[in-house]
XYZ file of C-alpha atoms in Angstrom:
676
model
C 0.000 0.000 0.000
C 1.357 3.409 -0.989
C 1.832 5.854 1.872
C -0.338 8.811 0.828
C -0.533 11.809 3.113
C -4.065 12.182 4.446
C -5.479 15.259 6.171
C -8.380 14.809 8.591
C -10.270 18.078 9.161
C -12.297 18.511 12.365
C -14.449 21.675 12.630
C -14.872 22.530 16.335
C -17.488 24.780 17.899
C -18.532 24.536 21.563
C -17.735 20.834 21.565
C -15.935 20.429 24.893
C -18.399 17.719 25.941
C -17.509 15.381 23.040
C -14.190 16.620 21.650
C -11.845 14.378 23.611
C -13.484 11.168 22.389
C -13.358 12.444 18.819
C -9.674 13.448 18.833
C -8.557 10.375 20.774
C -10.159 8.168 18.124
C -8.117 9.981 15.451
C -4.875 9.667 17.415
C -5.561 5.933 17.706
C -5.538 5.499 13.917
C -3.260 2.704 12.729
C -2.465 4.726 9.591
C 0.561 6.895 10.401
C 0.985 9.393 7.527
C -1.768 11.552 8.919
C -2.268 15.191 9.796
C -5.172 16.163 12.036
C -6.465 19.713 11.707
C -8.616 21.030 14.558
C -10.396 24.157 13.295
C -11.718 26.106 16.281
C -14.613 28.150 14.902
C -14.669 30.749 17.680
C -15.735 28.377 20.446
C -17.112 30.026 23.580
C -16.446 27.021 25.790
C -13.154 25.266 26.556
C -13.025 23.623 23.119
C -10.284 25.898 21.806
C -8.028 25.236 24.804
C -8.587 21.498 24.476
C -7.468 21.735 20.836
C -4.309 23.614 21.842
C -3.538 20.993 24.465
C -3.683 18.203 21.914
C -1.491 20.159 19.448
C 1.248 20.506 22.072
C 1.234 16.790 22.837
C 1.185 15.297 19.312
C 2.986 16.568 16.215
C 0.298 15.181 13.931
C -2.180 17.741 15.264
C -2.429 21.367 14.222
C -4.940 23.814 15.681
C -6.311 26.826 13.820
C -8.418 29.447 15.617
C -10.823 31.612 13.617
C -13.822 33.854 14.125
C -17.129 32.052 14.206
C -18.432 31.605 10.680
C -20.257 28.292 10.783
C -19.489 24.721 9.854
C -18.831 25.326 6.157
C -16.401 28.177 6.797
C -14.575 25.991 9.334
C -14.013 23.013 7.065
C -13.067 25.343 4.202
C -10.373 26.828 6.432
C -9.195 23.310 7.133
C -8.876 22.633 3.402
C -6.919 25.864 2.974
C -4.279 24.997 5.591
C -4.114 21.248 4.921
C -1.325 19.543 2.985
C -2.677 16.046 2.360
C -3.194 14.501 -1.050
C -6.484 13.181 0.311
C -8.933 14.835 2.681
C -11.268 13.358 5.263
C -13.742 15.068 7.573
C -14.866 14.178 11.075
C -17.340 16.277 13.040
C -16.225 17.079 16.575
C -19.094 15.267 18.306
C -18.465 12.025 16.384
C -15.735 9.398 16.573
C -14.197 6.702 14.354
C -12.766 3.187 14.616
C -8.934 2.838 14.835
C -8.555 1.048 11.502
C -10.788 3.373 9.477
C -8.137 5.382 7.638
C -5.773 2.460 7.077
C -8.412 0.137 5.617
C -9.913 2.868 3.441
C -6.470 4.014 2.276
C -5.775 0.511 0.927
C -8.245 1.318 -1.863
C -6.657 4.630 -2.912
C -4.773 4.746 -6.215
C -3.274 8.245 -6.180
C -5.797 9.593 -8.684
C -6.885 13.229 -8.549
C -10.582 12.470 -8.988
C -11.381 9.600 -6.652
C -13.387 8.940 -3.485
C -13.379 6.016 -1.064
C -16.647 5.795 0.895
C -17.675 3.780 3.952
C -20.795 3.528 6.123
C -21.686 4.678 9.627
C -23.333 3.827 12.931
C -25.980 6.133 14.365
C -25.222 6.380 18.107
C -27.712 7.520 20.738
C -26.869 8.725 24.229
C -28.884 5.839 25.722
C -26.418 3.375 24.190
C -28.666 2.198 21.360
C -27.298 2.212 17.837
C -28.341 1.671 14.250
C -26.125 0.714 11.319
C -26.723 2.783 8.182
C -25.612 1.370 4.840
C -25.310 2.891 1.391
C -27.836 1.666 -1.171
C -25.073 1.567 -3.772
C -23.584 -1.959 -3.623
C -19.952 -2.257 -2.505
C -17.215 -2.214 -5.113
C -15.321 -0.058 -7.575
C -17.076 2.355 -9.936
C -14.897 3.793 -12.685
C -15.675 6.746 -14.943
C -18.130 4.893 -17.164
C -19.993 3.320 -14.237
C -20.100 6.685 -12.507
C -21.719 8.279 -15.525
C -24.153 5.442 -16.266
C -25.000 4.079 -12.808
C -24.085 6.450 -9.985
C -24.631 10.028 -11.197
C -28.153 9.388 -12.604
C -29.195 8.187 -9.137
C -27.740 10.956 -6.977
C -30.864 13.136 -6.980
C -34.623 12.717 -6.869
C -34.751 9.475 -4.871
C -36.643 8.906 -1.648
C -33.615 7.111 -0.198
C -30.030 8.159 -0.846
C -28.159 5.961 -3.328
C -24.855 7.365 -2.037
C -24.558 9.164 1.292
C -24.069 12.895 0.666
C -22.143 13.409 3.894
C -18.572 14.722 3.459
C -17.677 12.526 6.465
C -16.904 8.786 6.340
C -14.988 9.323 3.073
C -11.467 9.871 1.781
C -11.622 12.403 -1.049
C -9.004 13.501 -3.550
C -7.900 17.031 -2.770
C -8.680 18.216 -6.290
C -12.351 17.251 -5.996
C -12.754 19.415 -2.890
C -10.716 22.373 -4.098
C -12.488 22.497 -7.459
C -15.980 22.351 -5.953
C -15.888 24.106 -2.568
C -17.028 27.315 -4.316
C -20.564 25.886 -4.243
C -20.611 25.603 -0.439
C -22.202 28.654 1.221
C -21.822 29.119 5.008
C -25.381 30.502 5.046
C -26.746 27.030 4.171
C -26.760 25.055 7.414
C -29.015 22.053 6.603
C -28.100 19.835 3.662
C -24.902 21.836 3.257
C -22.834 18.716 2.585
C -24.814 18.236 -0.640
C -23.263 21.426 -1.975
C -19.784 19.903 -1.851
C -20.442 16.175 -2.288
C -22.892 16.447 -5.195
C -20.429 18.269 -7.494
C -17.571 16.116 -6.200
C -19.463 12.914 -7.041
C -20.424 14.278 -10.460
C -16.739 14.988 -11.207
C -15.502 11.775 -9.574
C -13.829 9.345 -11.992
C -13.364 6.539 -9.495
C -15.562 5.719 -6.507
C -14.800 2.800 -4.229
C -17.555 1.780 -1.807
C -16.302 -0.240 1.155
C -17.886 -3.593 1.879
C -20.340 -2.563 4.627
C -17.679 -1.072 6.866
C -19.294 1.205 9.441
C -16.177 2.834 10.914
C -17.786 6.212 11.536
C -19.902 6.766 14.657
C -22.418 9.557 14.158
C -23.723 10.961 17.429
C -27.466 11.608 17.254
C -28.129 14.937 19.008
C -31.769 15.979 19.280
C -30.823 19.625 19.652
C -29.247 19.808 16.195
C -31.188 21.740 13.564
C -31.911 18.601 11.565
C -33.635 16.888 14.495
C -35.558 19.743 16.160
C -38.095 22.330 15.082
C -36.468 25.436 13.592
C -38.208 28.346 11.883
C -35.185 28.921 9.607
C -35.466 25.577 7.887
C -37.787 26.644 5.046
C -35.530 29.526 4.017
C -32.507 27.243 4.262
C -34.112 24.691 1.939
C -34.970 27.400 -0.594
C -31.306 28.466 -0.692
C -30.195 24.840 -0.941
C -32.460 24.146 -3.924
C -31.129 27.186 -5.792
C -27.533 26.173 -5.109
C -28.097 22.597 -6.323
C -29.784 23.942 -9.455
C -26.668 26.025 -10.107
C -24.426 22.983 -9.673
C -26.470 21.043 -12.236
C -26.438 23.929 -14.706
C -22.647 24.192 -14.393
C -21.945 20.469 -14.642
C -24.329 19.345 -17.378
C -25.592 20.566 -20.712
C -28.301 19.777 -23.240
C -30.768 16.972 -22.588
C -28.803 15.610 -19.636
C -28.995 19.008 -17.936
C -32.758 19.071 -18.450
C -33.062 15.582 -16.972
C -30.938 16.438 -13.939
C -32.893 19.660 -13.313
C -36.060 17.581 -13.183
C -34.348 15.445 -10.560
C -33.498 18.601 -8.600
C -37.226 19.372 -8.557
C -37.895 15.859 -7.259
C -35.206 16.407 -4.623
C -36.915 19.672 -3.710
C -40.166 17.799 -3.062
C -38.418 15.529 -0.551
C -36.662 18.493 1.070
C -40.031 20.249 1.408
C -41.278 17.157 3.210
C -38.505 17.747 5.739
C -39.798 21.301 6.207
C -43.347 20.049 6.813
C -42.147 17.449 9.316
C -40.171 20.160 11.075
C -43.304 22.286 11.440
C -45.684 19.456 12.302
C -43.649 17.874 15.056
C -42.315 20.918 16.864
C -44.193 24.151 16.199
C -47.126 23.835 18.623
C -48.753 27.201 17.973
C -48.066 28.153 14.383
C -47.686 24.823 12.601
C -51.089 24.903 10.874
C -50.698 28.416 9.469
C -47.074 27.870 8.443
C -47.756 24.557 6.687
C -50.715 26.000 4.784
C -48.715 29.093 3.802
C -45.836 26.972 2.536
C -47.988 24.474 0.652
C -50.177 27.151 -0.913
C -47.261 29.274 -2.056
C -46.885 29.665 -5.836
C -43.464 28.026 -5.649
C -44.747 24.817 -4.030
C -47.954 24.689 -6.099
C -45.885 24.781 -9.300
C -43.436 22.217 -7.929
C -46.149 19.717 -6.999
C -48.049 20.189 -10.253
C -45.050 19.637 -12.514
C -42.960 17.124 -10.570
C -43.837 13.398 -10.445
C -42.127 11.559 -7.574
C -41.877 7.902 -6.594
C -42.927 7.671 -2.945
C -42.857 4.352 -1.058
C -42.748 5.291 2.624
C -46.138 5.739 4.280
C -45.084 8.842 6.234
C -43.923 10.506 3.031
C -47.168 9.600 1.285
C -49.046 11.572 3.939
C -46.649 14.506 3.635
C -47.123 14.501 -0.131
C -50.900 14.396 0.336
C -50.692 17.561 2.443
C -48.514 19.254 -0.171
C -50.952 18.305 -2.914
C -54.154 19.072 -0.980
C -53.318 21.608 1.744
C -56.288 22.146 4.057
C -57.071 22.064 7.769
C -58.057 18.389 7.720
C -54.916 17.086 6.009
C -52.684 19.263 8.203
C -54.372 17.962 11.357
C -53.922 14.376 10.167
C -50.264 15.130 9.487
C -49.677 16.647 12.925
C -51.102 13.603 14.693
C -49.341 11.079 12.484
C -45.942 12.762 12.678
C -46.017 13.054 16.461
C -47.043 9.397 16.757
C -44.375 8.390 14.264
C -41.607 10.132 16.176
C -42.784 8.694 19.479
C -42.479 5.218 17.976
C -39.028 6.014 16.625
C -37.870 6.989 20.081
C -38.951 3.635 21.436
C -38.125 1.302 18.604
C -37.104 2.329 15.126
C -33.793 4.017 15.867
C -32.727 1.041 17.947
C -33.296 -1.558 15.237
C -33.135 -1.271 11.456
C -36.440 -2.108 9.802
C -36.798 -5.623 8.371
C -39.299 -6.137 5.548
C -40.869 -9.617 5.605
C -42.287 -10.508 2.190
C -45.023 -13.187 2.179
C -46.496 -14.181 -1.218
C -49.732 -16.155 -0.925
C -52.161 -17.884 -3.266
C -55.230 -19.596 -1.789
C -53.668 -19.715 1.644
C -56.764 -19.626 3.832
C -55.740 -22.784 5.696
C -52.336 -21.589 6.882
C -51.724 -17.847 6.356
C -52.845 -16.703 9.816
C -50.467 -19.024 11.638
C -47.616 -18.074 9.322
C -48.162 -14.371 10.082
C -48.599 -15.183 13.763
C -45.136 -16.745 13.853
C -43.685 -13.584 12.274
C -45.480 -11.278 14.711
C -44.015 -13.310 17.593
C -40.425 -12.548 16.577
C -38.165 -11.231 19.328
C -36.843 -8.767 16.734
C -39.559 -6.112 16.898
C -39.006 -3.579 14.111
C -40.750 -5.369 11.263
C -43.009 -4.560 8.370
C -44.892 -7.486 6.873
C -45.856 -7.259 3.211
C -48.434 -9.844 2.153
C -48.844 -10.209 -1.606
C -52.233 -11.795 -2.272
C -51.670 -13.186 -5.749
C -55.211 -13.527 -7.088
C -56.483 -15.938 -4.432
C -59.938 -17.385 -5.115
C -60.625 -18.621 -1.563
C -60.996 -16.592 1.657
C -57.377 -15.403 1.692
C -58.451 -11.831 0.923
C -60.737 -11.710 3.962
C -58.001 -13.134 6.161
C -55.594 -10.462 4.898
C -58.124 -7.777 5.796
C -58.522 -9.239 9.283
C -54.743 -9.311 9.764
C -54.349 -5.642 8.803
C -57.041 -4.742 11.321
C -55.243 -6.721 14.021
C -51.640 -5.646 13.392
C -50.448 -2.158 12.460
C -47.246 -3.314 10.738
C -48.922 -5.287 7.923
C -49.471 -4.110 4.375
C -51.388 -6.110 1.783
C -50.777 -5.878 -1.956
C -53.076 -7.493 -4.515
C -51.736 -8.990 -7.730
C -53.596 -10.955 -10.406
C -52.174 -14.494 -10.277
C -48.818 -13.341 -11.641
C -46.849 -16.158 -10.013
C -44.510 -16.364 -7.053
C -41.579 -14.585 -8.747
C -43.601 -11.531 -9.756
C -45.309 -11.508 -6.345
C -41.969 -11.459 -4.540
C -40.782 -8.724 -6.892
C -43.818 -6.628 -6.010
C -42.862 -7.035 -2.367
C -39.268 -6.012 -3.059
C -40.415 -2.938 -4.964
C -42.585 -1.913 -2.010
C -40.182 -2.804 0.812
C -38.946 0.020 3.030
C -36.666 -1.983 5.321
C -32.889 -1.931 5.368
C -33.149 -5.729 5.413
C -35.469 -8.122 3.573
C -36.540 -11.726 4.111
C -38.951 -14.066 2.327
C -41.391 -16.401 4.053
C -43.713 -18.736 2.147
C -47.286 -18.468 3.388
C -47.519 -22.120 4.507
C -44.258 -21.984 6.472
C -43.413 -20.556 9.907
C -40.518 -19.053 11.870
C -39.168 -19.829 15.299
C -39.427 -16.740 17.571
C -35.690 -15.892 17.532
C -35.078 -16.472 13.824
C -34.847 -12.905 12.541
C -32.793 -11.752 15.531
C -30.367 -14.633 14.983
C -30.017 -13.820 11.272
C -29.619 -10.093 11.938
C -26.899 -10.797 14.532
C -25.093 -13.050 12.025
C -24.958 -10.207 9.498
C -23.745 -7.726 12.096
C -21.057 -10.071 13.455
C -19.640 -11.010 10.074
C -20.280 -7.879 7.996
C -22.021 -10.075 5.412
C -24.647 -9.048 2.880
C -26.935 -11.917 3.839
C -27.295 -14.636 6.453
C -29.054 -17.988 6.285
C -30.166 -20.572 8.817
C -31.137 -24.225 8.533
C -34.709 -25.485 8.498
C -36.799 -28.367 9.733
C -39.653 -29.894 7.780
C -43.060 -30.626 9.250
C -46.471 -31.758 8.016
C -48.746 -32.178 11.033
C -49.473 -29.491 13.596
C -48.114 -31.626 16.413
C -44.819 -31.944 14.518
C -44.559 -28.146 14.411
C -45.297 -27.924 18.146
C -42.595 -30.501 18.862
C -40.115 -28.591 16.721
C -41.064 -25.358 18.481
C -40.567 -26.871 21.935
C -36.988 -27.951 21.205
C -34.117 -25.749 22.378
C -31.175 -25.178 20.078
C -27.806 -23.581 20.757
C -26.956 -20.576 18.613
C -23.415 -21.250 17.457
C -20.962 -19.009 15.695
C -21.839 -18.211 12.069
C -19.604 -19.205 9.165
C -18.881 -16.529 6.549
C -18.338 -17.468 2.914
C -17.047 -15.472 -0.022
C -19.361 -15.941 -3.047
C -17.289 -18.621 -4.815
C -17.094 -20.725 -1.651
C -20.787 -20.203 -0.930
C -21.594 -21.561 -4.376
C -19.474 -24.677 -3.819
C -20.243 -25.370 -0.173
C -23.886 -24.320 0.046
C -25.820 -23.704 -3.180
C -24.386 -26.628 -5.155
C -24.889 -28.887 -2.132
C -28.593 -28.162 -1.854
C -28.886 -24.882 0.073
C -30.422 -23.097 -2.882
C -33.550 -21.674 -1.251
C -34.254 -17.954 -1.025
C -36.275 -18.344 2.167
C -34.647 -18.944 5.586
C -32.328 -16.040 4.792
C -32.056 -12.340 5.636
C -30.657 -9.948 3.008
C -29.403 -6.395 3.020
C -31.852 -4.611 0.729
C -29.032 -2.393 -0.575
C -27.135 -5.503 -1.679
C -30.178 -6.800 -3.569
C -30.447 -3.425 -5.286
C -32.200 -3.794 -8.644
C -31.931 -7.609 -8.686
C -35.317 -9.307 -9.034
C -36.670 -12.836 -9.427
C -36.997 -13.935 -13.050
C -40.706 -13.788 -13.686
C -42.562 -16.615 -15.388
C -40.515 -19.295 -13.606
C -42.108 -21.347 -10.818
C -39.609 -24.114 -10.009
C -35.986 -23.234 -9.305
C -36.601 -19.473 -9.388
C -35.329 -18.966 -5.835
C -32.116 -20.860 -6.613
C -31.527 -18.643 -9.664
C -32.110 -15.509 -7.584
C -29.649 -16.709 -4.936
C -27.014 -17.475 -7.583
C -27.423 -14.064 -9.240
C -27.199 -12.441 -5.812
C -23.667 -13.827 -5.361
C -22.263 -11.649 -8.139
C -23.402 -8.485 -6.301
C -21.921 -9.158 -2.872
C -18.796 -9.902 -0.878
C -20.042 -12.542 1.549
C -22.857 -14.633 3.061
C -23.008 -16.024 6.600
C -24.667 -19.312 7.570
C -25.713 -20.586 10.981
C -26.756 -24.132 11.889
C -29.629 -22.732 13.975
C -32.868 -24.299 12.611
C -34.971 -21.160 12.549
C -37.314 -21.922 9.652
C -40.205 -24.392 9.684
C -40.819 -25.762 6.179
C -44.309 -27.194 5.655
C -44.466 -30.288 3.447
C -47.571 -29.143 1.635
C -49.266 -32.048 -0.183
C -50.674 -29.455 -2.596
C -47.290 -27.830 -3.186
C -45.752 -27.397 -6.619
C -43.326 -30.304 -6.249
C -46.157 -32.685 -5.347
C -48.343 -31.947 -8.356
C -48.297 -34.040 -11.505
C -46.222 -32.969 -14.499
C -47.082 -29.816 -16.421
C -44.865 -27.816 -18.734
C -43.933 -25.699 -15.683
C -41.687 -28.535 -14.514
C -39.371 -27.622 -17.377
C -38.597 -24.420 -15.429
C -36.301 -26.488 -13.214
C -34.075 -27.208 -16.208
C -34.244 -23.627 -17.497
C -33.260 -22.225 -14.099
C -30.190 -24.429 -13.829
C -29.137 -23.558 -17.377
C -29.370 -19.847 -16.540
C -27.691 -20.392 -13.176
C -24.767 -22.173 -14.810
C -24.006 -19.080 -16.876
C -23.892 -16.940 -13.720
C -21.909 -19.474 -11.694
C -19.191 -19.810 -14.310
C -18.704 -16.041 -14.305
C -17.801 -16.311 -10.617
C -15.850 -19.591 -10.751
C -15.075 -21.155 -14.108
C -13.921 -24.422 -12.500
C -17.437 -25.473 -11.479
C -18.779 -26.475 -14.907
C -18.723 -30.239 -14.298
C -20.335 -29.898 -10.870
C -23.146 -27.609 -12.080
C -23.771 -29.735 -15.166
C -24.087 -32.864 -13.012
C -26.831 -31.108 -11.033
C -28.479 -30.049 -14.301
C -28.450 -33.683 -15.465
C -30.116 -34.758 -12.211
C -32.714 -32.029 -12.754
C -33.422 -33.368 -16.243
C -33.891 -36.885 -14.867
C -36.159 -35.662 -12.057
C -38.301 -33.930 -14.673
C -38.388 -37.141 -16.713
C -39.521 -38.955 -13.571
C -42.491 -36.606 -13.275
C -43.306 -37.278 -16.929
C -43.115 -41.029 -16.354
C -45.675 -40.822 -13.550
C -48.357 -39.721 -16.030
C -50.789 -42.158 -17.604
C -49.921 -43.582 -21.018
C -52.378 -41.182 -22.682
C -50.946 -38.182 -20.828
C -47.395 -39.261 -21.681
C -48.281 -39.314 -25.366
C -49.689 -35.792 -25.050
C -46.492 -34.632 -23.367
C -44.025 -36.543 -25.567
C -42.454 -33.322 -26.897
C -41.151 -32.616 -23.399
C -39.676 -36.105 -23.190
C -37.852 -35.406 -26.473
C -36.581 -32.061 -25.143
C -35.279 -33.769 -22.004
C -33.641 -36.485 -24.079
C -31.892 -33.965 -26.336
C -30.682 -31.943 -23.380
C -29.354 -35.022 -21.594
C -27.551 -36.127 -24.757
C -25.823 -32.741 -24.899
C -25.001 -32.316 -21.216
C -23.679 -35.854 -20.642
C -20.752 -34.959 -22.927
C -19.513 -32.249 -20.537
C -16.109 -33.270 -19.225
C -16.303 -34.614 -15.687
C -20.086 -34.241 -15.293
C -20.926 -37.956 -15.714
C -18.224 -38.917 -13.224
C -19.823 -36.664 -10.595
C -23.128 -38.555 -10.774
C -23.949 -41.243 -8.236
C -24.175 -44.857 -9.439
C -27.965 -44.683 -9.558
C -28.017 -41.545 -11.674
C -25.395 -42.976 -14.036
C -27.638 -45.982 -14.701
C -30.727 -43.783 -15.124
C -28.962 -41.425 -17.519
C -27.686 -44.271 -19.730
C -31.023 -46.053 -19.764
C -33.011 -42.926 -20.695
C -30.384 -41.938 -23.244
C -30.429 -45.278 -25.119
C -33.991 -46.590 -24.582
C -36.113 -43.605 -23.518
C -39.533 -45.228 -24.009
C -38.517 -48.304 -21.990
C -37.169 -46.011 -19.272
C -40.468 -44.094 -19.078
C -42.448 -47.352 -18.942
C -40.276 -48.932 -16.236
C -40.275 -45.737 -14.183
C -44.074 -45.562 -14.513
C -44.521 -49.161 -13.362
C -42.125 -48.592 -10.450
C -44.263 -45.689 -9.254
C -47.482 -47.720 -9.165
C-alpha cells in the first residue's frame, strides 16, 4: 500500500463535551501518515483550549483558531491549511474506529478524482445504535460506471443511493478544491450536498467499502436537523437554488434538463422535511405555516409539474398535504408525525427495519399461523408485506382481518402473476434496510430474525441464512417449536465458496435467509418461472456481494404441503427447473469457471427428475407430453458430454442417464410401473 498523506479536518465549535473522544479516536488510527487539523470556529467554551492541548502533545495535530463563521467556513479553512493529497472530515461530536483510515487508504490509487466511501453507525446517548448502509452496492465504480450508474441516481430518490455526507470518506484534494465554491456558510441544513454532489459528479473513481461502518455519528436531538427550527424553510430554498446552479454548471443539453427535473424531485423531498419540522415541533403556528408553505406559488408549481416515486407511508401523507393543503390534512399530518416520532424513540432508531415478504395464493388454511409466527419474533421492528396473488378462496378476507389486528402489515393485490412476480412486487414496495422471504404455509421460530440479523452484524455479510426443519402435522410443528437449540458461531463465505459449499450442495432456497436490501439493489426474481426461481435468484445475488453467513440454527419451519408445486403431476412448468439451472450455470461460471462439471451434473439430475415426473403420467398423458420427453432427451444427450459431469453422478443416476439416453420409451415405462 502506498503511503499517501491524508489530512483529517475537524471543525470545532462549543464541543468540549464530546471533543476528547473524537480526537482520541483519530490519534488511535493505525495509519501513520496523517495530519489532524482542529479548526476552532470561535468556540465560547473550553473547546479551543482542548485543541491547543492536543497540538502541544502530538505533532500530527495542528490547531487553527478563527472567528465564528459556521461549519462550512470551518471546514473550508481546514482545506486551505491542509497539505494532504487526500482529505477526510470528522465532526467534533463524532468518533471513528482505529482502523478506518488504514483500511480505506488501501483502496486509494493516487488519482486526482477519486473517493473512497464507507458507512456509519448512528449512536444515541442511551447506548442504542443503528447501522446505516449505502444503497449503492460495494465495489469499484470507474468513470463509465459513474456516468451510467451512480450520477443518474444521486438526486430525486426517496432514499439516498450514495450518502451525501462529506464525512466517512477519503476524497481527492482536487475534488474538494475544485468544488468548494458551491458551499455557502449561510446554508446550514443539507450543506454537505453542496460539496459532495459536485464532487461525485466529477468523480472518476468511486470505491464503496464492503459494509464497513467505521464512523460513529452521534445523534443529538438539539441539532437543527432533528428539532423544530423556523429557519429551515428559508434554508431549503437556498439549498435548492444552489443545487440547481451545480447542475447547470456540470451538465448541458438533454442531460442538464433531466438532472434539473431530478433537482425538482429532490426539492419535493426536502419540502417534506420542512413540513415534518413544522408538524412535530411548532405547537402554535404549525397549521398556518404549513398552509402558507404548501399554498405558495413556488410549491404549487413544484407539486403540479414534478412526479415523484414515494414508497414510505409517512412521506405519502406529507405529499398528500402538499398536494391538498387544508385544515383536515394538516391535522392528520400533525397527529401522524407526532405518533411516528414517538415510535421512533422507542423502537425504530434502535433496530433497522426488516421487511418480511409473504407471497400467498389460496392460503386460507395456513396464512394466519404463518403471520402469527412472524409477529411473535423477538426482533420487533418489522413490516410485513403480504402479496395476495389472485387468491380465489378466503385469503383476501383473512388479509383484511390481519391488517385490522396488526399495524405493521401491508397487503398488496396482484392478479395471479406467479410467485416470482409476487416477490418482486414485495421487493419494490419494501422500506426496510433488510429483507426476508417467508412462504405463506411456512413458519418461523421466535428468535429467527434476531439470529439472522446478529449473524450479518457479526460477520459484515450481505446476507445470512439458517437451517430449516420440515413438518407436516401441527403436532410436529409444536414438537419442533418446543426444542431448544444452541446458537453457534456463524460461518462466513465469499461468493465462490458459498456456491461450492452451500448452493451446489442443496442450500439453494431464497427463504430462511435475511438480506441487506441495498445488496439486492435492482436484482429481481426472473418472472414466469415457478420451479428453481429462488435458486436462480440466490445465484445471481452472489455476483453483487462480498459474503454470506450461515448458521446451523434451525430457525425456519418448512411445511411439506401435499398441494405444493413439487407434489403436483407434471405440467410444462416442470421444465422451469431445467431452465433455471441452465441460466444459473451461466452466472456461476462467471464467478468460478472451475465449477462447470459440478453444475452440469446437477443439471443432469434435474433433467432426470423432470423425466420422472413425466413417467408418472398415464400412457395417454405421456403421449400428449411426448415433446417434453424429447426435449429432455436432447438436453441429456448434450449435457452428458460435458467433461467430468458424468463422473460426478452417483451410481444410480449414471444408470438412469444411460437407460433414458439409449432406450427412452422403456425407461419411461419402467419408471411408470415402479411408481405404481
